[in-house]
């Protein structure tokens, strides 16, 4: 079922982030969690969400 993204809540995005993390899709989980954090009004809660789903590309090392 398709929903209007404007109707989705932080909880919706966070739930989807958890599903993507469980499916071994860390980058997608990070993106969904970031959207959840942006829709959260409490800065401490937003920081906790971001900490739980860090950007998997932030500390990638390139090798030859």
GROMACS .gro file of C-alpha atoms in nm:
model
   64
    1UNK     CA    1   0.000   0.000   0.000
    2UNK     CA    2   0.137   0.340  -0.096
    3UNK     CA    3   0.115   0.618   0.160
    4UNK     CA    4   0.175   0.988   0.129
    5UNK     CA    5   0.521   1.053   0.280
    6UNK     CA    6   0.386   1.370   0.441
    7UNK     CA    7   0.157   1.153   0.654
    8UNK     CA    8   0.438   0.937   0.791
    9UNK     CA    9   0.558   0.993   1.146
   10UNK     CA   10   0.898   0.961   1.307
   11UNK     CA   11   0.782   0.626   1.447
   12UNK     CA   12   0.698   0.504   1.096
   13UNK     CA   13   1.044   0.591   0.968
   14UNK     CA   14   1.212   0.445   1.276
   15UNK     CA   15   1.022   0.119   1.238
   16UNK     CA   16   1.124   0.098   0.875
   17UNK     CA   17   1.485   0.174   0.972
   18UNK     CA   18   1.478  -0.120   1.213
   19UNK     CA   19   1.340  -0.345   0.939
   20UNK     CA   20   1.617  -0.240   0.700
   21UNK     CA   21   1.883  -0.295   0.966
   22UNK     CA   22   1.745  -0.645   1.027
   23UNK     CA   23   1.757  -0.707   0.651
   24UNK     CA   24   2.128  -0.608   0.648
   25UNK     CA   25   2.061  -0.282   0.462
   26UNK     CA   26   2.257  -0.043   0.688
   27UNK     CA   27   2.270   0.256   0.456
   28UNK     CA   28   1.897   0.252   0.391
   29UNK     CA   29   1.842   0.207   0.765
   30UNK     CA   30   2.061   0.511   0.826
   31UNK     CA   31   1.865   0.723   0.576
   32UNK     CA   32   1.531   0.625   0.726
   33UNK     CA   33   1.659   0.687   1.078
   34UNK     CA   34   1.788   1.029   0.974
   35UNK     CA   35   1.440   1.118   0.850
   36UNK     CA   36   1.296   0.994   1.180
   37UNK     CA   37   1.545   1.209   1.370
   38UNK     CA   38   1.452   1.514   1.166
   39UNK     CA   39   1.084   1.459   1.244
   40UNK     CA   40   1.156   1.429   1.617
   41UNK     CA   41   1.111   1.743   1.825
   42UNK     CA   42   1.330   1.637   2.120
   43UNK     CA   43   1.701   1.690   2.042
   44UNK     CA   44   1.812   1.416   2.282
   45UNK     CA   45   1.581   1.163   2.117
   46UNK     CA   46   1.702   1.268   1.773
   47UNK     CA   47   2.064   1.226   1.885
   48UNK     CA   48   1.983   0.879   2.018
   49UNK     CA   49   1.825   0.779   1.688
   50UNK     CA   50   2.130   0.902   1.496
   51UNK     CA   51   2.363   0.717   1.731
   52UNK     CA   52   2.168   0.393   1.688
   53UNK     CA   53   2.190   0.410   1.308
   54UNK     CA   54   2.528   0.564   1.217
   55UNK     CA   55   2.625   0.633   0.858
   56UNK     CA   56   2.800   0.313   0.743
   57UNK     CA   57   2.997   0.508   0.483
   58UNK     CA   58   3.137   0.764   0.731
   59UNK     CA   59   3.436   0.553   0.830
   60UNK     CA   60   3.489   0.350   0.516
   61UNK     CA   61   3.846   0.300   0.410
   62UNK     CA   62   3.932   0.279   0.044
   63UNK     CA   63   4.170   0.005  -0.061
   64UNK     CA   64   4.345  -0.062  -0.389
   0.00000   0.00000   0.00000
